[in-house]
Amino acid sequence: QDNRISIWSVGDLGNAGLSGEYQGEPQLLCDIRHNGDVMDMQFLDQERIVVASSTGTVTVFRHHQNNQTLSANQRWEKAHYHVDQDTACGGAACTGVICNNSEIVTVGEDGRINLFRVDQKDAVRTIDNADSSTLHAVTFLRTTEILTVNSIGQLKIWDLRQQRNDPSQIFSLTGDRVPLHCVDRHPNQQHIVATGGQDGMLSIWDIRQGSMPVSLLNAHEAEMWEVHFHPSNPDHLFTCSEDGSLWHWDTSTDVSEKPSFLHQGGRSTAYFSHNTTNQSVISAWLSNDPTKDRMEITNLIPNQTLSVNSLDILGPCLVYGTDAEAIYVNRQLFA
């Protein structure tokens, strides 16, 4: 009923004990009320956070570090709406937000895409009928191109320089129309994209070729809520699910020496190849000869039963939030 945006300090690695465990409790620095459910949020810069609400409103909050307070810096009321912006109950959930420098792109249940620029009152660009179904997530492909995923299993590319309101490319899962909930692109090889959805499968796409995924990997037993390539080490990918699992997918080249079973879990490992002659050009994610090498998958929280709703990674640090109303920080990702 009463939602809040909170800023926490989880200390720094300088305070770690002998075992590498962080000593001391996370500190709540400040929080502020938020109208509606928080559907998504992203740091815009060091002190501003963009937040998507189930009411359709998008708010930029500023974290004032000198006196540890949060304030609403800018707000786009009902950026997403079903009938019209003025009716009291007209808001449609804003499901996803992504930032790139001063530009903010939002998507929603109304099938709309908005491009906002910080400090501008109105949207720079709105694609009203971008999709006839719910858009669940969005990410930047390049500075002028975005990727969206929707509730009928489609991945679409939009070129924001084009004035027309249709996608430049459409990709889709085979006939099943399984809703896709999350998308991320490879940080170095921008043609490689990962998505996940209602069936828990991990799909890897090469947007240079074809309109279907390059590979479909059996993953979770229920909806996949989030997928992230490691930003500086993209041979590693992380996914989390309604089934309470958080998987670490490792395609780094030395996995051939590792045992080929799924750690702390029951499923077998997916097989991948590595083209050693041209490893820098051909990503392990796109390999198609499954006999040469393996990908290792580890469930990082094997006994969790409640949904893992969100995750993020930076360096050796993994943060995730669950239905247990708790946030977990794992600082030894590659230990």
XYZ file of C-alpha atoms in Angstrom:
335
model
C 0.000 0.000 0.000
C 2.710 2.445 1.014
C 5.699 2.234 -1.287
C 9.069 3.885 -0.853
C 12.317 4.493 -2.706
C 15.266 3.880 -0.375
C 18.979 4.575 -0.597
C 21.214 2.200 1.349
C 24.875 2.187 2.131
C 26.274 -1.332 2.112
C 29.754 -0.237 3.134
C 32.814 -0.865 1.019
C 35.215 -3.752 0.576
C 37.765 -2.024 2.819
C 35.700 -3.179 5.788
C 35.758 -6.853 4.852
C 36.834 -9.385 7.461
C 39.267 -12.269 6.957
C 36.704 -14.411 5.170
C 35.872 -11.595 2.744
C 32.487 -11.134 4.395
C 31.468 -7.542 4.910
C 31.434 -6.614 8.584
C 28.529 -4.514 9.773
C 24.928 -3.932 8.799
C 23.728 -2.077 5.707
C 22.614 1.435 6.647
C 19.421 3.072 5.401
C 20.574 6.550 4.365
C 17.216 8.010 3.317
C 13.876 7.150 1.763
C 10.883 8.864 0.200
C 7.275 7.909 -0.495
C 6.443 6.642 -3.963
C 2.979 6.683 -5.482
C 2.149 3.276 -6.957
C 4.260 0.131 -7.253
C 7.868 0.587 -8.314
C 8.024 -1.301 -11.618
C 11.600 -0.455 -12.576
C 14.363 1.996 -11.684
C 17.702 3.116 -13.049
C 20.436 5.460 -11.950
C 20.637 8.361 -14.396
C 23.896 9.646 -12.896
C 25.631 9.691 -9.500
C 22.755 11.407 -7.768
C 19.592 10.959 -9.831
C 17.358 7.897 -10.082
C 14.584 7.403 -12.644
C 11.607 5.429 -11.332
C 8.726 3.803 -13.236
C 5.369 3.551 -11.466
C 2.333 1.303 -11.868
C 0.322 4.552 -12.091
C 2.049 5.329 -15.402
C 4.052 8.218 -13.952
C 7.831 8.481 -14.380
C 9.747 10.356 -11.662
C 13.350 11.496 -11.379
C 14.462 11.522 -7.736
C 17.574 13.352 -6.594
C 19.741 11.996 -3.803
C 21.235 14.929 -1.887
C 24.417 13.457 -0.505
C 25.328 16.428 1.688
C 22.318 15.990 3.999
C 21.206 12.456 2.941
C 17.714 13.259 1.680
C 15.736 12.298 -1.396
C 13.493 14.678 -3.309
C 11.370 14.427 -6.452
C 13.366 16.360 -9.011
C 11.151 15.959 -12.063
C 7.951 14.117 -12.873
C 6.161 13.105 -16.052
C 2.597 12.445 -14.895
C 0.863 9.513 -16.603
C 3.537 9.070 -19.224
C 1.633 5.827 -19.873
C -2.163 5.684 -19.973
C -4.964 3.552 -21.391
C -7.733 5.926 -22.457
C -6.523 9.472 -22.019
C -4.118 11.168 -19.670
C -6.774 13.229 -17.905
C -9.098 10.583 -16.469
C -8.476 9.758 -12.827
C -8.014 6.042 -13.395
C -6.464 6.398 -16.829
C -2.892 5.500 -15.933
C -1.252 2.386 -17.391
C 1.721 0.808 -15.648
C 5.120 1.961 -16.833
C 6.877 -1.412 -16.978
C 10.422 -0.453 -17.947
C 12.840 2.452 -17.992
C 16.356 2.786 -19.395
C 18.771 5.736 -19.339
C 21.546 6.769 -21.671
C 23.297 10.019 -20.697
C 20.469 12.553 -20.415
C 17.969 10.490 -22.413
C 15.349 8.292 -20.776
C 13.213 5.751 -22.623
C 10.093 4.271 -20.996
C 7.718 1.492 -22.073
C 4.386 0.418 -20.633
C 1.304 -1.735 -20.532
C -0.287 0.650 -23.028
C 2.176 -0.385 -25.759
C 3.656 3.143 -25.798
C 7.317 4.149 -26.048
C 8.372 7.553 -24.661
C 11.682 9.321 -25.107
C 12.299 11.940 -22.407
C 15.207 14.257 -21.924
C 16.107 15.404 -18.448
C 15.070 19.010 -17.799
C 12.544 18.977 -20.638
C 8.928 19.144 -19.531
C 7.410 17.178 -22.395
C 8.391 13.974 -24.114
C 10.898 14.504 -26.926
C 9.229 11.687 -28.834
C 6.270 9.374 -28.230
C 5.411 6.320 -30.306
C 1.771 5.906 -29.369
C 0.843 2.567 -30.865
C 4.276 1.031 -30.809
C 2.752 -2.274 -29.759
C -0.716 -3.741 -29.538
C 0.380 -5.790 -26.514
C 2.143 -4.911 -23.263
C 5.788 -3.869 -23.582
C 7.621 -5.453 -20.655
C 11.191 -4.171 -20.938
C 13.464 -1.915 -22.957
C 17.201 -1.436 -23.407
C 19.468 0.680 -25.593
C 21.086 -1.124 -28.510
C 23.047 1.953 -29.611
C 22.629 5.634 -28.777
C 19.815 6.009 -31.308
C 18.334 2.500 -31.249
C 16.373 0.654 -28.610
C 15.157 -2.923 -28.141
C 11.778 -3.801 -26.634
C 10.213 -7.131 -25.639
C 6.465 -7.717 -25.451
C 3.822 -10.092 -24.140
C 3.507 -12.063 -27.390
C 7.131 -13.193 -27.591
C 8.507 -10.498 -29.883
C 11.773 -8.588 -29.742
C 11.673 -5.327 -31.716
C 14.306 -2.779 -32.720
C 13.331 0.875 -32.942
C 15.439 3.563 -34.599
C 14.702 6.804 -32.763
C 16.055 8.881 -35.678
C 13.254 7.640 -37.921
C 10.053 9.628 -37.776
C 7.866 6.676 -38.651
C 6.246 4.757 -35.817
C 7.077 1.197 -36.725
C 10.040 -0.938 -35.709
C 13.019 -1.310 -38.022
C 13.188 -5.050 -37.225
C 10.948 -7.635 -35.560
C 12.176 -10.937 -34.141
C 9.959 -13.541 -32.578
C 9.993 -16.834 -30.753
C 8.497 -19.653 -32.794
C 4.678 -19.852 -32.842
C 4.289 -20.111 -29.047
C 3.913 -16.366 -28.337
C 5.398 -16.831 -24.888
C 5.517 -13.429 -23.124
C 9.039 -12.020 -22.823
C 9.752 -10.182 -19.569
C 13.386 -9.095 -19.789
C 16.119 -8.187 -22.266
C 19.813 -7.295 -22.118
C 22.426 -6.805 -24.799
C 26.028 -7.954 -24.730
C 28.153 -4.976 -23.588
C 30.862 -5.413 -26.260
C 29.142 -7.243 -29.101
C 25.970 -5.301 -29.623
C 24.447 -7.804 -32.024
C 24.150 -10.373 -29.216
C 21.000 -10.067 -27.120
C 19.580 -12.219 -24.314
C 15.900 -12.407 -23.372
C 13.819 -14.366 -20.869
C 10.131 -14.813 -20.293
C 7.184 -16.681 -18.944
C 8.461 -20.189 -19.734
C 11.777 -19.600 -17.919
C 13.818 -20.230 -21.091
C 16.907 -18.174 -21.886
C 16.936 -17.046 -25.522
C 20.098 -15.765 -27.221
C 19.600 -13.726 -30.407
C 21.973 -12.507 -33.091
C 20.197 -9.474 -34.485
C 22.352 -9.493 -37.628
C 20.721 -12.655 -38.895
C 17.332 -14.315 -39.078
C 14.270 -13.425 -37.064
C 14.478 -16.223 -34.505
C 16.767 -16.892 -31.522
C 20.172 -18.473 -32.228
C 19.688 -20.689 -29.199
C 17.023 -21.523 -26.639
C 18.371 -22.787 -23.337
C 16.338 -24.649 -20.746
C 16.585 -22.608 -17.603
C 14.086 -21.864 -14.864
C 10.928 -23.706 -13.822
C 8.868 -20.493 -13.845
C 8.958 -16.921 -15.183
C 12.360 -15.365 -15.724
C 12.178 -11.826 -14.340
C 15.601 -10.446 -15.152
C 18.615 -11.215 -17.351
C 21.971 -9.403 -17.187
C 25.311 -9.831 -18.896
C 28.162 -8.954 -16.561
C 29.039 -5.403 -17.711
C 32.822 -5.908 -17.775
C 32.995 -9.694 -18.066
C 30.233 -10.661 -20.523
C 31.177 -14.334 -20.717
C 29.144 -14.374 -17.509
C 25.369 -13.946 -17.533
C 22.874 -13.897 -14.658
C 19.171 -14.747 -14.630
C 16.601 -14.838 -11.838
C 13.159 -16.348 -11.616
C 9.791 -16.712 -9.922
C 10.942 -20.252 -8.999
C 13.369 -18.794 -6.422
C 16.584 -19.477 -8.326
C 19.342 -17.154 -9.504
C 21.573 -18.698 -12.136
C 25.124 -17.794 -13.079
C 25.881 -18.859 -16.686
C 29.606 -19.105 -17.344
C 30.887 -19.467 -20.921
C 34.446 -18.342 -20.167
C 37.059 -20.335 -22.072
C 38.450 -22.398 -19.221
C 35.240 -24.262 -18.494
C 36.464 -27.405 -20.248
C 38.443 -28.283 -17.108
C 35.364 -27.959 -14.929
C 32.994 -30.827 -14.154
C 29.989 -30.879 -16.437
C 27.150 -31.084 -13.964
C 24.922 -28.321 -12.750
C 26.189 -27.301 -9.335
C 23.840 -27.387 -6.357
C 20.983 -28.441 -8.542
C 19.672 -31.229 -10.681
C 19.804 -30.185 -14.300
C 22.412 -31.047 -16.833
C 24.662 -28.433 -18.331
C 23.944 -26.840 -21.685
C 26.691 -27.524 -24.202
C 28.443 -24.791 -26.089
C 31.487 -24.630 -28.289
C 34.371 -22.219 -28.402
C 36.110 -21.317 -31.595
C 39.602 -20.959 -30.206
C 41.115 -19.624 -33.445
C 38.887 -16.578 -33.397
C 37.577 -16.351 -29.864
C 37.567 -12.565 -29.800
C 35.290 -12.362 -32.823
C 33.012 -15.335 -32.324
C 31.261 -15.156 -29.013
C 30.669 -18.302 -26.995
C 27.030 -17.231 -26.818
C 26.614 -17.779 -30.572
C 28.462 -21.081 -30.930
C 26.630 -23.939 -32.530
C 28.898 -26.971 -32.288
C 27.890 -28.387 -28.911
C 30.529 -31.130 -28.727
C 33.714 -29.194 -28.045
C 33.100 -27.407 -24.825
C 30.717 -26.715 -22.009
C 28.931 -23.938 -20.332
C 28.774 -24.090 -16.577
C 25.595 -23.099 -14.770
C 25.432 -22.536 -11.022
C 22.375 -21.780 -8.947
C 23.723 -19.130 -6.572
C 20.858 -19.520 -4.077
C 19.946 -23.222 -4.146
C 17.456 -23.385 -1.278
C 15.482 -20.241 -1.978
C 11.749 -20.838 -2.481
C 10.368 -17.317 -2.928
C 10.568 -15.421 -6.204
C 13.802 -13.577 -7.038
C 12.421 -10.454 -8.679
C 15.415 -8.375 -9.617
C 19.197 -8.448 -9.810
C 22.129 -6.248 -10.725
C 25.888 -6.780 -10.942
C 29.009 -4.663 -10.835
C 32.520 -6.091 -10.544
C 32.510 -8.901 -7.947
C 29.239 -7.655 -6.470
C 25.769 -9.125 -7.099
C 22.635 -7.575 -5.596
C 19.201 -9.187 -5.753
C 15.774 -8.684 -4.236
C 13.205 -11.353 -3.393
C 9.640 -11.815 -2.205
C 11.106 -12.324 1.272
C 11.115 -8.489 1.396
C 14.885 -8.559 1.611
C 17.797 -7.362 -0.484
C 20.868 -9.596 -0.664
C 24.410 -8.557 -1.530
C 26.932 -11.158 -2.673
C 30.425 -9.656 -2.798
C 32.362 -12.744 -3.846
C 30.960 -13.489 -7.244
C 34.177 -14.853 -8.701
C 35.803 -16.036 -5.463
